[in-house]
Coordinates of C-alpha atoms in Angstrom, one line a residue:
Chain Y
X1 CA -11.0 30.5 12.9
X2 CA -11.0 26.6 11.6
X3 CA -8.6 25.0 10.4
X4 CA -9.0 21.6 9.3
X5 CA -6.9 18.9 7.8
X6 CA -7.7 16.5 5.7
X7 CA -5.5 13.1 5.2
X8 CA -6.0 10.4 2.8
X9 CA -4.4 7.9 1.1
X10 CA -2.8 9.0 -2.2
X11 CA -4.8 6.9 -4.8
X12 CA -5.6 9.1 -8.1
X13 CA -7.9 11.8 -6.0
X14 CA -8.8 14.2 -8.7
X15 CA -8.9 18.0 -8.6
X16 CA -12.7 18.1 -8.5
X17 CA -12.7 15.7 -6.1
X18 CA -10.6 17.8 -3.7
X19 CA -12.5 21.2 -4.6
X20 CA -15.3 19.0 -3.6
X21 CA -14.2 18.3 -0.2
X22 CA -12.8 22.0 0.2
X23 CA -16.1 22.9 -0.5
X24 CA -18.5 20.8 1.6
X25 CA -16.0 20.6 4.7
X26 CA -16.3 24.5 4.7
X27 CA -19.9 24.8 4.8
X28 CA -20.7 22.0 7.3
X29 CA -17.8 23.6 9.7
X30 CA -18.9 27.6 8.8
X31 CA -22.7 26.4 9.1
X32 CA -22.5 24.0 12.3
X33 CA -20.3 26.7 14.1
X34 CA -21.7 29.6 12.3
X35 CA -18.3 31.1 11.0
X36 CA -16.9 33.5 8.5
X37 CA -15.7 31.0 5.9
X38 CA -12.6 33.9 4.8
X39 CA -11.3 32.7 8.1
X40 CA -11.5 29.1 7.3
X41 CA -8.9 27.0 5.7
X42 CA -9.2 23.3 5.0
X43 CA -5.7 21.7 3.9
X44 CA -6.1 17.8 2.0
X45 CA -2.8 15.9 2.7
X46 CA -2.3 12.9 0.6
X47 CA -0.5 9.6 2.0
X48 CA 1.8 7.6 -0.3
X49 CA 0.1 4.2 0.7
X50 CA 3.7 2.5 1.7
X51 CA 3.3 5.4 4.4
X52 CA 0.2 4.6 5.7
X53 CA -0.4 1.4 8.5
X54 CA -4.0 0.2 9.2
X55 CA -4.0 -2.9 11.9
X56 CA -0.5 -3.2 11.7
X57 CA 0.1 -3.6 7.7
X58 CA 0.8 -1.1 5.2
X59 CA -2.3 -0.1 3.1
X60 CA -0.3 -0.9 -0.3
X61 CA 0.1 -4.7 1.3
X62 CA -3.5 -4.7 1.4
X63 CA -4.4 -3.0 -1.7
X64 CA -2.3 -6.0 -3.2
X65 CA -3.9 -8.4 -1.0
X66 CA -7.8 -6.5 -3.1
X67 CA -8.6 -5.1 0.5
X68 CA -9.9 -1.3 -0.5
X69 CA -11.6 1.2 1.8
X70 CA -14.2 1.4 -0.2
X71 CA -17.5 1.9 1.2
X72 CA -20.0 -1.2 0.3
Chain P
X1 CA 11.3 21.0 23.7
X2 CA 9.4 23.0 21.1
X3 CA 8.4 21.5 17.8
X4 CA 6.8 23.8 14.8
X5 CA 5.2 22.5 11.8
X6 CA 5.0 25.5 9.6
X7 CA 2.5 24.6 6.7
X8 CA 2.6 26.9 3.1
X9 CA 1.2 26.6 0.4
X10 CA 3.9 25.5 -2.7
X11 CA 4.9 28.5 -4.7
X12 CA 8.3 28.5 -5.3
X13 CA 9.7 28.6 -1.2
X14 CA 13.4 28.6 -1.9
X15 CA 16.1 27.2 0.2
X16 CA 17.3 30.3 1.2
X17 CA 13.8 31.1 2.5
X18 CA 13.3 27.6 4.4
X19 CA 16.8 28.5 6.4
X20 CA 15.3 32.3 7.2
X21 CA 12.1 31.0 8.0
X22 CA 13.7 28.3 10.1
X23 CA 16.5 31.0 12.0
X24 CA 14.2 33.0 12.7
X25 CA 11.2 31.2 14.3
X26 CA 14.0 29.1 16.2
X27 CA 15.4 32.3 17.7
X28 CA 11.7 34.0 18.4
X29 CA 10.4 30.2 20.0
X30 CA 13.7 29.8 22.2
X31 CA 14.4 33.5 22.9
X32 CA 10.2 33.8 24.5
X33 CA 10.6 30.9 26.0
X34 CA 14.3 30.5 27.1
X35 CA 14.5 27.3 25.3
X36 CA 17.6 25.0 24.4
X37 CA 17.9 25.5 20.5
X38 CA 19.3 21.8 20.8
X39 CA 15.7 20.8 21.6
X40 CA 13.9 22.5 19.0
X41 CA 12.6 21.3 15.6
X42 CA 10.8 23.2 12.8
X43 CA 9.2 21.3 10.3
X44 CA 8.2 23.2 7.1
X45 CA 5.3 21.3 5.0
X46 CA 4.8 22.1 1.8
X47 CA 0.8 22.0 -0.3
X48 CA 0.1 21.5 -3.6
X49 CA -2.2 24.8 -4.1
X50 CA -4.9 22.3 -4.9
X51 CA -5.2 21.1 -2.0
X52 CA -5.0 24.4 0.3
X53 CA -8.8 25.8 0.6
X54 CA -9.6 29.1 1.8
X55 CA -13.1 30.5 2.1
X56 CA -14.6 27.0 0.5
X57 CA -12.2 27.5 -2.9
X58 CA -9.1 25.9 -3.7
X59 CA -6.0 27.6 -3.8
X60 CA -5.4 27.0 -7.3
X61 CA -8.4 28.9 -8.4
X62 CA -8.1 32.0 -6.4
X63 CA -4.7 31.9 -8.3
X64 CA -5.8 31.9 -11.6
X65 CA -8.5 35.0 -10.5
X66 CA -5.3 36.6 -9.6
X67 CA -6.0 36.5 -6.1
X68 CA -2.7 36.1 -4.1
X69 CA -1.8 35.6 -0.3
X70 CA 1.0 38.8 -0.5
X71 CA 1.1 41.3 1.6
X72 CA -0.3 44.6 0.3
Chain O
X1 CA -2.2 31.2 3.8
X2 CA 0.5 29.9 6.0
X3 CA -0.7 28.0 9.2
X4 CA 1.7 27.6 12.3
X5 CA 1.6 25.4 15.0
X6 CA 3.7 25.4 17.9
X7 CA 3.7 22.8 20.6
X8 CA 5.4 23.4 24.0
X9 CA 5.6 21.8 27.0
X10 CA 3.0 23.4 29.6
X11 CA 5.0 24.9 32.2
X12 CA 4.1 28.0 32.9
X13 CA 4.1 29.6 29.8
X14 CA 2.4 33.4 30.7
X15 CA -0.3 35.0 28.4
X16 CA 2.1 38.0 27.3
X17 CA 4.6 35.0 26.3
X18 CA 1.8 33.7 24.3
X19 CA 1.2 36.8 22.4
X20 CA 5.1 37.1 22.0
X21 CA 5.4 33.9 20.3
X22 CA 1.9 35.1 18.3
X23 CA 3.8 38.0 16.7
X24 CA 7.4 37.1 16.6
X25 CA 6.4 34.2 14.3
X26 CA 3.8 35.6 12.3
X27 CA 6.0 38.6 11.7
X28 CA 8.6 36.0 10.7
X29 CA 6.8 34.3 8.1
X30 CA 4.6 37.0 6.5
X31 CA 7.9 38.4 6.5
X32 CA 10.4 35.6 4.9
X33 CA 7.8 35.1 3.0
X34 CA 6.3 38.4 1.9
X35 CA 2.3 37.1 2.8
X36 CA -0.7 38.6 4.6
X37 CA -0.5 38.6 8.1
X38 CA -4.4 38.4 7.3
X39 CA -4.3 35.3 6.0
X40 CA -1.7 33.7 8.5
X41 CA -2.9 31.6 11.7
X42 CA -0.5 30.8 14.3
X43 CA -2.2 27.8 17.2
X44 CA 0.0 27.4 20.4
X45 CA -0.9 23.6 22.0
X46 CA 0.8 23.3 25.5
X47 CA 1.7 19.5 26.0
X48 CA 1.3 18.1 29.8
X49 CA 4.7 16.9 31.1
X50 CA 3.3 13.3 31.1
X51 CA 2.6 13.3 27.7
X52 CA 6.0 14.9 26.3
X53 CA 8.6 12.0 25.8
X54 CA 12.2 12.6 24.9
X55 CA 15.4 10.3 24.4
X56 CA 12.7 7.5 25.6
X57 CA 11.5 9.6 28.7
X58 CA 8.7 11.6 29.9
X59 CA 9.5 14.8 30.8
X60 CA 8.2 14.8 34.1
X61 CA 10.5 12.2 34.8
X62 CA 13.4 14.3 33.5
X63 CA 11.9 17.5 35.4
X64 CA 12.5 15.3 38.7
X65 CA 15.9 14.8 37.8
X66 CA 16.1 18.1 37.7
X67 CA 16.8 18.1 33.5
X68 CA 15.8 21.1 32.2
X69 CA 14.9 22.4 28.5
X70 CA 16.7 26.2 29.8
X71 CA 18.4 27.4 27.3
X72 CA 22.4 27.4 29.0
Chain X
X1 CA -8.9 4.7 18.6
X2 CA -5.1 5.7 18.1
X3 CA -3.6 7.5 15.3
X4 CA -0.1 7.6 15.1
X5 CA 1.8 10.1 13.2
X6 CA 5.6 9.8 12.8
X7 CA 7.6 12.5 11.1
X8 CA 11.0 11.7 9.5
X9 CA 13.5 13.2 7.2
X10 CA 13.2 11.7 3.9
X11 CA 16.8 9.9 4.1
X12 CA 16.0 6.3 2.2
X13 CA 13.6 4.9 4.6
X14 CA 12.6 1.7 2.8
X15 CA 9.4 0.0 2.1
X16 CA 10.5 -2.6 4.7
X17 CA 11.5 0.2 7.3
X18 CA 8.3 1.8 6.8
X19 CA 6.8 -1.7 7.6
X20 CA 8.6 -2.4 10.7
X21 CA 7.6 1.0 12.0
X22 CA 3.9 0.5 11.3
X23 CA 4.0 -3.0 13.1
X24 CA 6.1 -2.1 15.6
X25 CA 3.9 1.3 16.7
X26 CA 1.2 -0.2 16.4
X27 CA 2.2 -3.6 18.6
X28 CA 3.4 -1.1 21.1
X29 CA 0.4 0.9 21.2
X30 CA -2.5 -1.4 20.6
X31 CA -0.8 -3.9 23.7
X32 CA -0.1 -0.8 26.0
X33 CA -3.5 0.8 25.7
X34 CA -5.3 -2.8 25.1
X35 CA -6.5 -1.7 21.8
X36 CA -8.3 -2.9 18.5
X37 CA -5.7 -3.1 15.6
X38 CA -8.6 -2.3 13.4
X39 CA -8.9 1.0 14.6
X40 CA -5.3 1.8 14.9
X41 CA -4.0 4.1 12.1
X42 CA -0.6 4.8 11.4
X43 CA 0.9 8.2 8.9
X44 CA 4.3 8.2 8.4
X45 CA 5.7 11.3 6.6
X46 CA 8.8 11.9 5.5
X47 CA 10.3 15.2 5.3
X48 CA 13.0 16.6 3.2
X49 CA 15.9 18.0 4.3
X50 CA 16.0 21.5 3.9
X51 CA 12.6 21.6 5.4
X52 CA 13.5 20.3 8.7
X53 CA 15.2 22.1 11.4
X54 CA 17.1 21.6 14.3
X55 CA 18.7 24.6 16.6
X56 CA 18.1 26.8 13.9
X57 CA 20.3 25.1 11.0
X58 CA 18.5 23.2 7.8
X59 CA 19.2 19.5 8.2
X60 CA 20.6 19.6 4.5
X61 CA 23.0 22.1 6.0
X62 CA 24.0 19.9 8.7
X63 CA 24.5 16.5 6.6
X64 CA 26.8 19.0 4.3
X65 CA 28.7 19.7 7.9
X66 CA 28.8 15.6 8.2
X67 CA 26.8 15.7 11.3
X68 CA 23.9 13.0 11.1
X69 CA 21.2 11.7 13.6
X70 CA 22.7 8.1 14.2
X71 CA 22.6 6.4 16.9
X72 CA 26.3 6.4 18.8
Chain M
X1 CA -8.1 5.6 5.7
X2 CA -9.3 9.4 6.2
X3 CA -8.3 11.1 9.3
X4 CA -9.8 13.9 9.6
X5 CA -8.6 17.1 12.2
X6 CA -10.9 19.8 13.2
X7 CA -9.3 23.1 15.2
X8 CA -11.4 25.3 16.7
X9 CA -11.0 28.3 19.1
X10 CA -12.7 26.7 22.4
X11 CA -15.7 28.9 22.9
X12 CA -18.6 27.2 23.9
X13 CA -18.9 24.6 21.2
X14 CA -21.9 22.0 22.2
X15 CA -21.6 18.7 22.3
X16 CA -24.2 18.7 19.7
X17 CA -22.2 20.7 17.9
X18 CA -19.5 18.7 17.5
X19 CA -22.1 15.3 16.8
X20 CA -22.8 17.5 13.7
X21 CA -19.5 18.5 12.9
X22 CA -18.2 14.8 13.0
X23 CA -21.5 13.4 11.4
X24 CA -21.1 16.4 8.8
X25 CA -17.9 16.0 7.9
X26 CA -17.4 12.2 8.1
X27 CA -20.6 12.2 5.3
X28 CA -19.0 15.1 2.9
X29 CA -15.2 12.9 2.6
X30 CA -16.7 9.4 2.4
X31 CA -19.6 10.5 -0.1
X32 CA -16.7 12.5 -2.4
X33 CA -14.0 9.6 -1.9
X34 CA -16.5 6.7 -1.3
X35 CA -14.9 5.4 1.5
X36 CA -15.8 3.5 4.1
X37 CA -16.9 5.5 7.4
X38 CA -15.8 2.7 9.5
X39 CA -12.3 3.6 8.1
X40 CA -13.2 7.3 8.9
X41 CA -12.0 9.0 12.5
X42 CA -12.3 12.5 12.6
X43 CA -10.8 14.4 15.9
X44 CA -12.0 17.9 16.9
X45 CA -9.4 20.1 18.5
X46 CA -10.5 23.1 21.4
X47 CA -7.7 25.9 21.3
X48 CA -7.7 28.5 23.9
X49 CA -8.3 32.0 22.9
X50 CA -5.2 32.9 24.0
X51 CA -3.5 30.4 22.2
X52 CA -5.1 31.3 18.6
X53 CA -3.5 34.0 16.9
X54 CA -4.2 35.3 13.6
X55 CA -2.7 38.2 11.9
X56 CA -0.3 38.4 15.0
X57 CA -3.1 39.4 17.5
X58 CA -4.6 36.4 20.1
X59 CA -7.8 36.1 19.2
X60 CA -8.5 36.5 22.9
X61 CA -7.5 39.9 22.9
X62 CA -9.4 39.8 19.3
X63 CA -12.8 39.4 21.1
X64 CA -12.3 42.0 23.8
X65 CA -11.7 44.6 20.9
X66 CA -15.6 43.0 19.5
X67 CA -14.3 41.1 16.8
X68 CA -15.9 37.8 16.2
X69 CA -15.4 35.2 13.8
X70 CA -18.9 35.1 12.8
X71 CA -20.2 35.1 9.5
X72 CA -21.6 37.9 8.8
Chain I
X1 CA 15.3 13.8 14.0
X2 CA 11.7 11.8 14.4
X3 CA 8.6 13.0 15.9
X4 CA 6.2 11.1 16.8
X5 CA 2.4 12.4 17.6
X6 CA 0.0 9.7 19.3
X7 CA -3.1 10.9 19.4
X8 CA -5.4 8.5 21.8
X9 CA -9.0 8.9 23.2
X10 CA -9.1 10.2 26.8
X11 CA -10.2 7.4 28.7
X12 CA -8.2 7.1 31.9
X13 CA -4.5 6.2 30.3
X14 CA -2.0 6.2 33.3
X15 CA 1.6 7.8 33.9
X16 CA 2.6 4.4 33.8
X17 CA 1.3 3.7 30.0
X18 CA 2.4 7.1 28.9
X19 CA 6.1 5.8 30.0
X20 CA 5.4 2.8 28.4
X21 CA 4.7 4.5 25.1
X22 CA 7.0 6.5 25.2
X23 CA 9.6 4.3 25.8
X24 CA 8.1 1.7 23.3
X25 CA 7.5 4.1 20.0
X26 CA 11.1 5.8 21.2
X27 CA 12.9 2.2 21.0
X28 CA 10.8 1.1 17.6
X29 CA 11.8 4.4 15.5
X30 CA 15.4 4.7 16.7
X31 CA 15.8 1.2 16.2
X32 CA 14.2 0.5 13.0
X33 CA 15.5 4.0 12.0
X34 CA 19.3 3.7 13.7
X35 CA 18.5 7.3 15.0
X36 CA 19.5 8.9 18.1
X37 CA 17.2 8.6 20.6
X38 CA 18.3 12.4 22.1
X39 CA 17.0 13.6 18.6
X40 CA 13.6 11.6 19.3
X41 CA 10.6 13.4 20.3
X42 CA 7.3 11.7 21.8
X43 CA 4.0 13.9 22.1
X44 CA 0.6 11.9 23.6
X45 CA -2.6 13.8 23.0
X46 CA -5.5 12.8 24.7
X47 CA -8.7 13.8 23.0
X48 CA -12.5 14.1 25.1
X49 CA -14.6 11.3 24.0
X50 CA -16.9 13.6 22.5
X51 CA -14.6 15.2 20.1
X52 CA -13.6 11.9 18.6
X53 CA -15.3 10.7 15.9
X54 CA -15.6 7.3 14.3
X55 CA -17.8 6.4 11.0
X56 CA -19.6 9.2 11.6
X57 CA -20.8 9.0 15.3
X58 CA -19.2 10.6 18.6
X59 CA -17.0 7.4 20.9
X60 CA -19.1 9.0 23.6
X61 CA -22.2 7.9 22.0
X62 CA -21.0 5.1 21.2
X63 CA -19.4 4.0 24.7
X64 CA -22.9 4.8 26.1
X65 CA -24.3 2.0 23.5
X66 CA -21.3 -0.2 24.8
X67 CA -19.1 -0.1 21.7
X68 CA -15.8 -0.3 23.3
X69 CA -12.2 0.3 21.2
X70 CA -10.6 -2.9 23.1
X71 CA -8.9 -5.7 22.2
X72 CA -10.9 -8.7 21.6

């Protein structure tokens, strides 16, 4: 019975992005843990980024300031 | 001091629903548990069907297969 | 596909309380909300006393005062 | 590693409020626990009114009643 | 800035397990988001038996009627 | 009618810091907020080192490599 959540920050995910991570986050929990994936449900929460604080600043401060979480 | 986050997916929950859902899960948390009313909160969250997966698939597109979550 | 969670303090609460709060909640929201009990999850997290802070104030502190959550 | 989630009803919190809360959290939490800013997350998430409630009554209910959550 | 939350009913996950659940996982949102793993935390959750219930059974009282949550 | 959820690896955090916590994230919210503090809730969840996760690897792992969270 997983349940899994899913929070990011809300900056222009698409829809095939998030069927993308429904997808793949489903079979690496059914597989790992060997579940039935019609008991699995995976819920993507997306975070204004005034809402969101990393090190003490709010991400859109730092979006302004060009810091991204990107991945170099 | 009982907290409940009830998570749906969004399809058209309406006010009148929030309160019954919010009366009644008070009274069934507080009447189990003999708790003070005055300490307990229900949150209600609200998701986008895109971003509720079940079984690996979006929401969304069981939706338009005309799969639904109702009772039979 | 609604998911509930309910977070109590952990004081005792008895496994036929736990199966209470499992039905009376799910029968709640499948019924408010006309959905599959099938396809609803209920999780029941019990929080240590230490951990549970309210007005500024861990409960285990209010416990020894003698401050209780009972339902007058 | 803390990640700090702090639920709210969506009342006109302002950028700046939402600010203060993510310094302040953190400040409190990185100095308490001796911890590394730069893994300290903080999610703010603002609820609306008819989806929160307290002793059983929508908050929306209760603002219509003129009973707020100010501080005395 | 993904957090990522993994609940599972608390029956006998391994430690490796749960290295390939957060390795798993951790690859599938950074790869679909391209983010940063070193901005990536993902927390698994243990729940009771007892404390799972799904279509208003525990899933404690699920098991000792043989139903699993295996895929079949 | 904040809560707050701080969610903190489980590596010997005392009463003491708990209260501290509590008391600290209590007097930031109702503060920045102007909320009642008797409408302020405080939950501390401590999770095993091996079922945190952080860019992909377990904190237990990476304690045993000496890859502490602290301050520097």
């Amino acid at each position: 019975m997983p349940y899994i959540k899913i929070e990011v920050t809300k900056e222009g995910v698409t829809r095939e992005q998030k069927q993308q991570l429904i997808k793949g986050v489903t079979d690496v929990v059914t597989q790992v843990l060997n579940k039935d994936p019609h008991l699995t449900h995976v819920v993507i929460q997306e975070i204004e980024l005034d809402n969101w604080g990393y090190a003490g600043e709010q991400t859109s401060v730092l979006r302004e300031k060009g810091i991204t979480a990107e991945r170099k």
